PDB file of C-alpha atoms and ligand atoms in Angstrom:
ATOM      1  CA  GLU A1363       9.777 -17.273   2.827  1.00  0.00           C
ATOM      2  CA  THR A1364       7.949 -19.438   0.318  1.00  0.00           C
ATOM      3  CA  LYS A1365       5.185 -18.043  -1.803  1.00  0.00           C
ATOM      4  CA  ILE A1366       1.949 -19.956  -2.073  1.00  0.00           C
ATOM      5  CA  THR A1367      -1.138 -19.880  -4.246  1.00  0.00           C
ATOM      6  CA  ILE A1368      -4.402 -18.911  -2.578  1.00  0.00           C
ATOM      7  CA  ALA A1369      -7.636 -19.873  -4.353  1.00  0.00           C
ATOM      8  CA  ILE A1370     -10.892 -18.300  -3.201  1.00  0.00           C
ATOM      9  CA  ASP A1371     -14.137 -19.595  -4.646  1.00  0.00           C
ATOM     10  CA  GLY A1372     -17.781 -19.243  -3.771  1.00  0.00           C
ATOM     11  CA  TYR A1373     -21.185 -17.967  -4.741  1.00  0.00           C
ATOM     12  CA  SER A1374     -21.860 -14.430  -5.976  1.00  0.00           C
ATOM     13  CA  SER A1375     -21.340 -11.598  -3.507  1.00  0.00           C
ATOM     14  CA  THR A1376     -19.885 -13.674  -0.692  1.00  0.00           C
ATOM     15  CA  GLY A1377     -17.156 -11.127  -0.107  1.00  0.00           C
ATOM     16  CA  LYS A1378     -14.505 -13.093  -1.964  1.00  0.00           C
ATOM     17  CA  SER A1379     -12.871 -10.061  -3.521  1.00  0.00           C
ATOM     18  CA  THR A1380     -12.840  -8.106  -0.261  1.00  0.00           C
ATOM     19  CA  VAL A1381     -10.916 -10.768   1.606  1.00  0.00           C
ATOM     20  CA  ALA A1382      -8.754 -11.582  -1.428  1.00  0.00           C
ATOM     21  CA  LYS A1383      -7.648  -7.941  -1.690  1.00  0.00           C
ATOM     22  CA  GLN A1384      -6.949  -7.747   2.052  1.00  0.00           C
ATOM     23  CA  LEU A1385      -4.850 -10.914   1.905  1.00  0.00           C
ATOM     24  CA  ALA A1386      -2.930  -9.835  -1.186  1.00  0.00           C
ATOM     25  CA  GLN A1387      -2.129  -6.469   0.364  1.00  0.00           C
ATOM     26  CA  LYS A1388      -1.013  -7.967   3.665  1.00  0.00           C
ATOM     27  CA  LEU A1389       1.125 -10.708   2.097  1.00  0.00           C
ATOM     28  CA  GLY A1390       2.470  -8.619  -0.795  1.00  0.00           C
ATOM     29  CA  TYR A1391       0.816 -10.970  -3.297  1.00  0.00           C
ATOM     30  CA  VAL A1392      -0.847 -10.244  -6.623  1.00  0.00           C
ATOM     31  CA  TYR A1393      -4.658 -10.164  -6.566  1.00  0.00           C
ATOM     32  CA  VAL A1394      -6.541 -11.479  -9.586  1.00  0.00           C
ATOM     33  CA  ASP A1395     -10.304 -10.971  -9.895  1.00  0.00           C
ATOM     34  CA  THR A1396     -11.293 -13.612 -12.447  1.00  0.00           C
ATOM     35  CA  GLY A1397     -14.949 -12.525 -12.362  1.00  0.00           C
ATOM     36  CA  ALA A1398     -13.774  -9.212 -13.845  1.00  0.00           C
ATOM     37  CA  MET A1399     -12.300 -11.115 -16.793  1.00  0.00           C
ATOM     38  CA  TYR A1400     -15.597 -12.894 -17.535  1.00  0.00           C
ATOM     39  CA  ARG A1401     -17.396  -9.571 -17.106  1.00  0.00           C
ATOM     40  CA  ALA A1402     -15.039  -7.799 -19.541  1.00  0.00           C
ATOM     41  CA  VAL A1403     -15.570 -10.483 -22.192  1.00  0.00           C
ATOM     42  CA  THR A1404     -19.324 -10.149 -21.641  1.00  0.00           C
ATOM     43  CA  LEU A1405     -19.181  -6.371 -21.995  1.00  0.00           C
ATOM     44  CA  PHE A1406     -17.314  -6.722 -25.277  1.00  0.00           C
ATOM     45  CA  MET A1407     -19.958  -9.129 -26.604  1.00  0.00           C
ATOM     46  CA  MET A1408     -22.792  -6.875 -25.444  1.00  0.00           C
ATOM     47  CA  ARG A1409     -21.315  -3.971 -27.362  1.00  0.00           C
ATOM     48  CA  LYS A1410     -20.485  -5.980 -30.461  1.00  0.00           C
ATOM     49  CA  LEU A1411     -23.327  -8.444 -30.645  1.00  0.00           C
ATOM     50  CA  PHE A1412     -26.064  -6.918 -28.529  1.00  0.00           C
ATOM     51  CA  VAL A1413     -26.089 -10.018 -26.379  1.00  0.00           C
ATOM     52  CA  SER A1414     -29.353 -10.110 -24.518  1.00  0.00           C
ATOM     53  CA  ALA A1415     -31.384 -12.651 -22.653  1.00  0.00           C
ATOM     54  CA  THR A1416     -32.972 -14.013 -25.780  1.00  0.00           C
ATOM     55  CA  THR A1417     -30.116 -13.761 -28.239  1.00  0.00           C
ATOM     56  CA  LEU A1418     -27.106 -15.494 -26.777  1.00  0.00           C
ATOM     57  CA  ASN A1419     -25.287 -16.675 -29.870  1.00  0.00           C
ATOM     58  CA  SER A1420     -22.402 -18.881 -28.733  1.00  0.00           C
ATOM     59  CA  GLU A1421     -21.011 -19.284 -32.218  1.00  0.00           C
ATOM     60  CA  ALA A1422     -20.749 -15.554 -32.796  1.00  0.00           C
ATOM     61  CA  ILE A1423     -19.205 -15.096 -29.364  1.00  0.00           C
ATOM     62  CA  VAL A1424     -16.572 -17.726 -30.061  1.00  0.00           C
ATOM     63  CA  ARG A1425     -15.799 -16.084 -33.420  1.00  0.00           C
ATOM     64  CA  HIS A1426     -15.128 -12.774 -31.663  1.00  0.00           C
ATOM     65  CA  LEU A1427     -12.827 -14.149 -28.968  1.00  0.00           C
ATOM     66  CA  PRO A1428      -9.602 -13.583 -30.956  1.00  0.00           C
ATOM     67  CA  PHE A1429     -10.336  -9.839 -30.962  1.00  0.00           C
ATOM     68  CA  ILE A1430     -10.378  -9.479 -27.221  1.00  0.00           C
ATOM     69  CA  SER A1431      -7.529  -8.534 -24.963  1.00  0.00           C
ATOM     70  CA  VAL A1432      -8.185  -8.472 -21.248  1.00  0.00           C
ATOM     71  CA  LYS A1433      -5.457  -7.164 -18.955  1.00  0.00           C
ATOM     72  CA  PHE A1434      -4.979  -5.960 -15.399  1.00  0.00           C
ATOM     73  CA  VAL A1435      -3.032  -2.756 -14.890  1.00  0.00           C
ATOM     74  CA  PHE A1436      -1.896  -1.978 -11.353  1.00  0.00           C
ATOM     75  CA  ASN A1437      -3.409   1.199  -9.936  1.00  0.00           C
ATOM     76  CA  PRO A1438      -1.111   2.379  -7.121  1.00  0.00           C
ATOM     77  CA  LYS A1439      -3.830   4.643  -5.701  1.00  0.00           C
ATOM     78  CA  LYS A1440      -6.132   1.697  -5.186  1.00  0.00           C
ATOM     79  CA  GLY A1441      -3.487  -0.888  -4.458  1.00  0.00           C
ATOM     80  CA  PHE A1442      -4.711  -3.437  -6.988  1.00  0.00           C
ATOM     81  CA  GLY A1443      -5.004  -4.055 -10.693  1.00  0.00           C
ATOM     82  CA  GLU A1444      -7.850  -2.585 -12.719  1.00  0.00           C
ATOM     83  CA  ILE A1445      -9.255  -4.361 -15.721  1.00  0.00           C
ATOM     84  CA  TYR A1446      -8.688  -3.132 -19.256  1.00  0.00           C
ATOM     85  CA  LEU A1447     -10.595  -4.351 -22.292  1.00  0.00           C
ATOM     86  CA  ASN A1448      -8.653  -3.712 -25.511  1.00  0.00           C
ATOM     87  CA  GLY A1449      -6.834  -0.863 -23.804  1.00  0.00           C
ATOM     88  CA  GLU A1450      -9.887   0.753 -22.176  1.00  0.00           C
ATOM     89  CA  ASN A1451     -10.366   0.821 -18.413  1.00  0.00           C
ATOM     90  CA  VAL A1452     -13.725  -0.885 -17.871  1.00  0.00           C
ATOM     91  CA  GLU A1453     -13.465  -1.435 -14.116  1.00  0.00           C
ATOM     92  CA  LYS A1454     -16.657   0.500 -13.471  1.00  0.00           C
ATOM     93  CA  GLU A1455     -18.739  -0.514 -16.450  1.00  0.00           C
ATOM     94  CA  ILE A1456     -18.332  -4.267 -15.905  1.00  0.00           C
ATOM     95  CA  ARG A1457     -20.149  -4.000 -12.550  1.00  0.00           C
ATOM     96  CA  TYR A1458     -23.365  -2.619 -14.031  1.00  0.00           C
ATOM     97  CA  MET A1459     -26.501  -4.734 -13.628  1.00  0.00           C
ATOM     98  CA  GLU A1460     -26.782  -5.160 -17.404  1.00  0.00           C
ATOM     99  CA  VAL A1461     -23.461  -7.009 -17.421  1.00  0.00           C
ATOM    100  CA  SER A1462     -24.324  -8.995 -14.267  1.00  0.00           C
ATOM    101  CA  GLU A1463     -27.452 -10.191 -16.021  1.00  0.00           C
ATOM    102  CA  GLN A1464     -25.549 -11.672 -18.979  1.00  0.00           C
ATOM    103  CA  VAL A1465     -22.204 -12.756 -17.570  1.00  0.00           C
ATOM    104  CA  SER A1466     -23.105 -16.236 -16.329  1.00  0.00           C
ATOM    105  CA  LYS A1467     -24.397 -17.212 -19.743  1.00  0.00           C
ATOM    106  CA  VAL A1468     -21.249 -16.040 -21.488  1.00  0.00           C
ATOM    107  CA  ALA A1469     -19.148 -17.748 -18.773  1.00  0.00           C
ATOM    108  CA  SER A1470     -20.816 -21.073 -19.529  1.00  0.00           C
ATOM    109  CA  ILE A1471     -19.290 -21.224 -23.037  1.00  0.00           C
ATOM    110  CA  PRO A1472     -16.339 -23.675 -22.962  1.00  0.00           C
ATOM    111  CA  GLU A1473     -14.201 -21.677 -25.425  1.00  0.00           C
ATOM    112  CA  VAL A1474     -14.545 -18.557 -23.273  1.00  0.00           C
ATOM    113  CA  ARG A1475     -13.478 -20.508 -20.193  1.00  0.00           C
ATOM    114  CA  LYS A1476     -10.568 -22.156 -21.972  1.00  0.00           C
ATOM    115  CA  LEU A1477      -9.154 -18.811 -23.061  1.00  0.00           C
ATOM    116  CA  LEU A1478      -9.468 -17.141 -19.662  1.00  0.00           C
ATOM    117  CA  VAL A1479      -8.298 -20.151 -17.625  1.00  0.00           C
ATOM    118  CA  GLN A1480      -5.148 -20.271 -19.745  1.00  0.00           C
ATOM    119  CA  GLN A1481      -4.443 -16.601 -18.943  1.00  0.00           C
ATOM    120  CA  GLN A1482      -5.191 -17.144 -15.251  1.00  0.00           C
ATOM    121  CA  LYS A1483      -2.741 -20.049 -15.043  1.00  0.00           C
ATOM    122  CA  GLU A1484      -0.103 -17.866 -16.647  1.00  0.00           C
ATOM    123  CA  MET A1485      -0.741 -15.026 -14.160  1.00  0.00           C
ATOM    124  CA  GLY A1486      -0.281 -17.387 -11.246  1.00  0.00           C
ATOM    125  CA  LYS A1487       2.616 -19.442 -12.500  1.00  0.00           C
ATOM    126  CA  ASP A1488       5.153 -17.890 -10.095  1.00  0.00           C
ATOM    127  CA  LYS A1489       2.801 -18.265  -7.098  1.00  0.00           C
ATOM    128  CA  GLY A1490       2.389 -15.366  -4.673  1.00  0.00           C
ATOM    129  CA  VAL A1491      -1.113 -14.870  -6.002  1.00  0.00           C
ATOM    130  CA  VAL A1492      -4.582 -14.606  -4.496  1.00  0.00           C
ATOM    131  CA  MET A1493      -7.179 -15.432  -7.130  1.00  0.00           C
ATOM    132  CA  ASP A1494     -10.934 -15.372  -6.647  1.00  0.00           C
ATOM    133  CA  GLY A1495     -13.684 -16.840  -8.789  1.00  0.00           C
ATOM    134  CA  ARG A1496     -15.783 -19.990  -9.176  1.00  0.00           C
ATOM    135  CA  ASP A1497     -13.357 -22.650 -10.406  1.00  0.00           C
ATOM    136  CA  ILE A1498      -9.978 -21.549  -9.056  1.00  0.00           C
ATOM    137  CA  GLY A1499      -9.482 -24.396  -6.567  1.00  0.00           C
ATOM    138  CA  THR A1500     -11.034 -26.990  -8.864  1.00  0.00           C
ATOM    139  CA  VAL A1501      -9.778 -26.110 -12.356  1.00  0.00           C
ATOM    140  CA  VAL A1502      -7.306 -23.218 -12.490  1.00  0.00           C
ATOM    141  CA  PHE A1503      -5.090 -24.186  -9.537  1.00  0.00           C
ATOM    142  CA  PRO A1504      -6.083 -27.662  -8.338  1.00  0.00           C
ATOM    143  CA  ASN A1505      -2.768 -27.793  -6.454  1.00  0.00           C
ATOM    144  CA  ALA A1506      -3.172 -24.471  -4.619  1.00  0.00           C
ATOM    145  CA  GLU A1507      -1.731 -24.644  -1.107  1.00  0.00           C
ATOM    146  CA  LEU A1508      -4.742 -22.848   0.338  1.00  0.00           C
ATOM    147  CA  LYS A1509      -8.310 -23.106  -0.929  1.00  0.00           C
ATOM    148  CA  LEU A1510     -11.180 -21.222   0.611  1.00  0.00           C
ATOM    149  CA  PHE A1511     -14.840 -21.623  -0.230  1.00  0.00           C
ATOM    150  CA  MET A1512     -16.961 -18.688   0.891  1.00  0.00           C
ATOM    151  CA  THR A1513     -20.651 -18.926   1.643  1.00  0.00           C
ATOM    152  CA  ALA A1514     -23.358 -16.741   3.161  1.00  0.00           C
ATOM    153  CA  SER A1515     -27.138 -16.777   3.015  1.00  0.00           C
ATOM    154  CA  THR A1516     -28.715 -15.585  -0.223  1.00  0.00           C
ATOM    155  CA  GLU A1517     -30.405 -12.612   1.468  1.00  0.00           C
ATOM    156  CA  THR A1518     -27.181 -11.518   3.172  1.00  0.00           C
ATOM    157  CA  ARG A1519     -25.375 -11.608  -0.162  1.00  0.00           C
ATOM    158  CA  ALA A1520     -28.086  -9.744  -2.052  1.00  0.00           C
ATOM    159  CA  GLN A1521     -28.198  -7.091   0.665  1.00  0.00           C
ATOM    160  CA  ARG A1522     -24.433  -6.582   0.473  1.00  0.00           C
ATOM    161  CA  ARG A1523     -24.469  -6.301  -3.307  1.00  0.00           C
ATOM    162  CA  TYR A1524     -27.460  -3.944  -3.160  1.00  0.00           C
ATOM    163  CA  ASP A1525     -25.742  -1.656  -0.614  1.00  0.00           C
ATOM    164  CA  GLU A1526     -22.623  -1.601  -2.778  1.00  0.00           C
ATOM    165  CA  LEU A1527     -24.517  -0.634  -5.928  1.00  0.00           C
ATOM    166  CA  ILE A1528     -26.601   2.008  -4.180  1.00  0.00           C
ATOM    167  CA  GLN A1529     -23.503   3.522  -2.635  1.00  0.00           C
ATOM    168  CA  ARG A1530     -22.030   3.813  -6.123  1.00  0.00           C
ATOM    169  CA  GLY A1531     -25.126   5.671  -7.228  1.00  0.00           C
ATOM    170  CA  ASP A1532     -26.681   2.918  -9.351  1.00  0.00           C
ATOM    171  CA  LYS A1533     -30.447   2.829  -9.594  1.00  0.00           C
ATOM    172  CA  VAL A1534     -31.418  -0.718  -8.704  1.00  0.00           C
ATOM    173  CA  SER A1535     -34.051  -2.350  -6.546  1.00  0.00           C
ATOM    174  CA  PHE A1536     -33.332  -4.948  -3.875  1.00  0.00           C
ATOM    175  CA  GLU A1537     -35.641  -7.420  -5.640  1.00  0.00           C
ATOM    176  CA  GLU A1538     -33.733  -7.035  -8.888  1.00  0.00           C
ATOM    177  CA  VAL A1539     -30.406  -7.678  -7.143  1.00  0.00           C
ATOM    178  CA  LEU A1540     -31.783 -10.681  -5.222  1.00  0.00           C
ATOM    179  CA  LYS A1541     -33.140 -12.154  -8.431  1.00  0.00           C
ATOM    180  CA  ASN A1542     -29.779 -11.724 -10.155  1.00  0.00           C
ATOM    181  CA  VAL A1543     -27.847 -13.321  -7.282  1.00  0.00           C
ATOM    182  CA  LYS A1544     -30.177 -16.347  -7.350  1.00  0.00           C
ATOM    183  CA  GLU A1545     -30.026 -16.613 -11.123  1.00  0.00           C
ATOM    184  CA  ARG A1546     -26.226 -16.537 -11.206  1.00  0.00           C
ATOM    185  CA  ASP A1547     -26.021 -19.103  -8.375  1.00  0.00           C
ATOM    186  CA  TYR A1548     -28.233 -21.355 -10.441  1.00  0.00           C
ATOM    187  CA  LEU A1549     -26.399 -20.920 -13.755  1.00  0.00           C
ATOM    188  CA  ASP A1550     -22.939 -21.130 -12.147  1.00  0.00           C
ATOM    189  CA  THR A1551     -23.683 -24.369 -10.255  1.00  0.00           C
ATOM    190  CA  THR A1552     -25.519 -26.153 -13.081  1.00  0.00           C
ATOM    191  CA  ARG A1553     -23.388 -25.414 -16.147  1.00  0.00           C
ATOM    192  CA  ASP A1554     -21.577 -28.379 -17.752  1.00  0.00           C
ATOM    193  CA  ASP A1555     -18.101 -26.862 -17.976  1.00  0.00           C
ATOM    194  CA  SER A1556     -16.414 -26.225 -14.594  1.00  0.00           C
ATOM    195  CA  PRO A1557     -19.532 -25.694 -12.493  1.00  0.00           C
ATOM    196  CA  LEU A1558     -19.168 -23.929  -9.167  1.00  0.00           C
ATOM    197  CA  ILE A1559     -18.449 -26.616  -6.598  1.00  0.00           C
ATOM    198  CA  MET A1560     -16.365 -26.717  -3.450  1.00  0.00           C
ATOM    199  CA  ALA A1561     -13.013 -28.461  -3.985  1.00  0.00           C
ATOM    200  CA  LYS A1562     -12.619 -31.501  -1.739  1.00  0.00           C
ATOM    201  CA  ASP A1563      -9.665 -29.944   0.054  1.00  0.00           C
ATOM    202  CA  ALA A1564     -11.176 -26.447   0.420  1.00  0.00           C
ATOM    203  CA  LEU A1565     -12.015 -24.856   3.719  1.00  0.00           C
ATOM    204  CA  GLU A1566     -15.576 -23.572   3.910  1.00  0.00           C
ATOM    205  CA  ILE A1567     -16.088 -20.166   5.486  1.00  0.00           C
ATOM    206  CA  ASP A1568     -19.658 -19.056   6.168  1.00  0.00           C
ATOM    207  CA  ASN A1569     -19.418 -15.343   6.844  1.00  0.00           C
ATOM    208  CA  SER A1570     -23.128 -14.557   7.319  1.00  0.00           C
ATOM    209  CA  ASN A1571     -22.414 -13.663  10.936  1.00  0.00           C
ATOM    210  CA  LEU A1572     -18.819 -12.468  10.770  1.00  0.00           C
ATOM    211  CA  THR A1573     -17.630  -8.871  10.658  1.00  0.00           C
ATOM    212  CA  LEU A1574     -15.003  -8.050   8.036  1.00  0.00           C
ATOM    213  CA  GLU A1575     -12.362  -7.842  10.768  1.00  0.00           C
ATOM    214  CA  GLU A1576     -13.284 -11.219  12.248  1.00  0.00           C
ATOM    215  CA  GLN A1577     -13.259 -12.822   8.857  1.00  0.00           C
ATOM    216  CA  PHE A1578      -9.913 -11.345   7.859  1.00  0.00           C
ATOM    217  CA  GLY A1579      -8.338 -12.257  11.197  1.00  0.00           C
ATOM    218  CA  ARG A1580      -9.344 -15.889  10.826  1.00  0.00           C
ATOM    219  CA  ILE A1581      -8.326 -16.223   7.223  1.00  0.00           C
ATOM    220  CA  LEU A1582      -4.991 -14.452   7.665  1.00  0.00           C
ATOM    221  CA  LYS A1583      -4.090 -16.868  10.450  1.00  0.00           C
ATOM    222  CA  ILE A1584      -4.974 -19.846   8.269  1.00  0.00           C
ATOM    223  CA  ALA A1585      -2.856 -18.410   5.423  1.00  0.00           C
ATOM    224  CA  GLU A1586       0.125 -17.631   7.653  1.00  0.00           C
ATOM    225  CA  ASP A1587       0.119 -21.209   8.928  1.00  0.00           C
ATOM    226  CA  LYS A1588       0.585 -22.391   5.334  1.00  0.00           C
ATOM    227  CA  ILE A1589       3.462 -20.071   4.465  1.00  0.00           C
TER     228      ILE A1589
HETATM  229  O1  LIG B 498     -17.021 -12.793  -9.271  1.00  0.00           O
HETATM  230  P1  LIG B 498     -18.136 -12.132 -10.048  1.00  0.00           P
HETATM  231  O2  LIG B 498     -19.439 -12.181  -9.324  1.00  0.00           O
HETATM  232  O3  LIG B 498     -17.785 -10.783 -10.544  1.00  0.00           O
HETATM  233  O4  LIG B 498     -18.272 -13.064 -11.350  1.00  0.00           O
HETATM  234  C1  LIG B 498     -19.218 -12.793 -12.348  1.00  0.00           C
HETATM  235  C2  LIG B 498     -19.613 -14.070 -13.061  1.00  0.00           C
HETATM  236  O5  LIG B 498     -18.518 -14.580 -13.824  1.00  0.00           O
HETATM  237  C3  LIG B 498     -20.035 -15.244 -12.183  1.00  0.00           C
HETATM  238  O6  LIG B 498     -21.406 -15.176 -11.815  1.00  0.00           O
HETATM  239  C4  LIG B 498     -19.745 -16.434 -13.084  1.00  0.00           C
HETATM  240  O7  LIG B 498     -20.795 -16.657 -13.997  1.00  0.00           O
HETATM  241  C5  LIG B 498     -18.537 -15.991 -13.861  1.00  0.00           C
HETATM  242  N1  LIG B 498     -17.269 -16.518 -13.323  1.00  0.00           N
HETATM  243  C6  LIG B 498     -16.909 -17.804 -13.666  1.00  0.00           C
HETATM  244  N2  LIG B 498     -15.715 -18.315 -13.252  1.00  0.00           N
HETATM  245  C7  LIG B 498     -14.875 -17.582 -12.509  1.00  0.00           C
HETATM  246  C8  LIG B 498     -15.237 -16.255 -12.120  1.00  0.00           C
HETATM  247  C9  LIG B 498     -16.461 -15.758 -12.538  1.00  0.00           C
HETATM  248  O8  LIG B 498     -17.662 -18.496 -14.333  1.00  0.00           O
HETATM  249  N3  LIG B 498     -13.700 -18.093 -12.147  1.00  0.00           N
END
């Protein structure tokens, strides 16, 4: 059986990581959440440089890049890798709203992208990987055998993200989450370096009206046809 590379891109909160994890588990592939890598770098900069809406200092961020190590460590209880920033498990902290509010700005810095893309290519060099993000099918693995582009209406996505955060016990309002989803969509699609765009050979999946089971069933079939 040949191993393939599966690239999953799309807007924020389209359920990319859910389906990517399901696929990886079913196929015995490695799952890589590239958004977590951008979030971990952002968290580091927030702690070190007090990055905030008004004080994004690209030069200082670039100067600090050599001091960052971002790694995934497999957690057998969860069945996927958790992200570590300089040896500290930051899986939970990187999902806080504060980080969500800064990450797209940090992710627009070319040096940050260059560093993380290089690591992502390395992680996927032996194939057998499901990677999700914004530029996987266009920049990281332009030759991926299977490329999916996930979409859903803005309100559907904000509602899903809101439910997720509330369930975790975070204190957020729906309006705040909706605003953040829209803001990240805007920044991610309009940045100069590797903007979010559907690869020409990607398959678009609008899951606004699909249950998780329906979605997984469809995508698994598409993947199995490629293997
Ligand atoms: O996937 P997630 O929503 O956690 O990603 C957080 C942010 O990281 C995105 O809004 C985007 O700004 C950035 N990102 C990126 N390229 C990727 C993955 C994430 O620019 N491949």
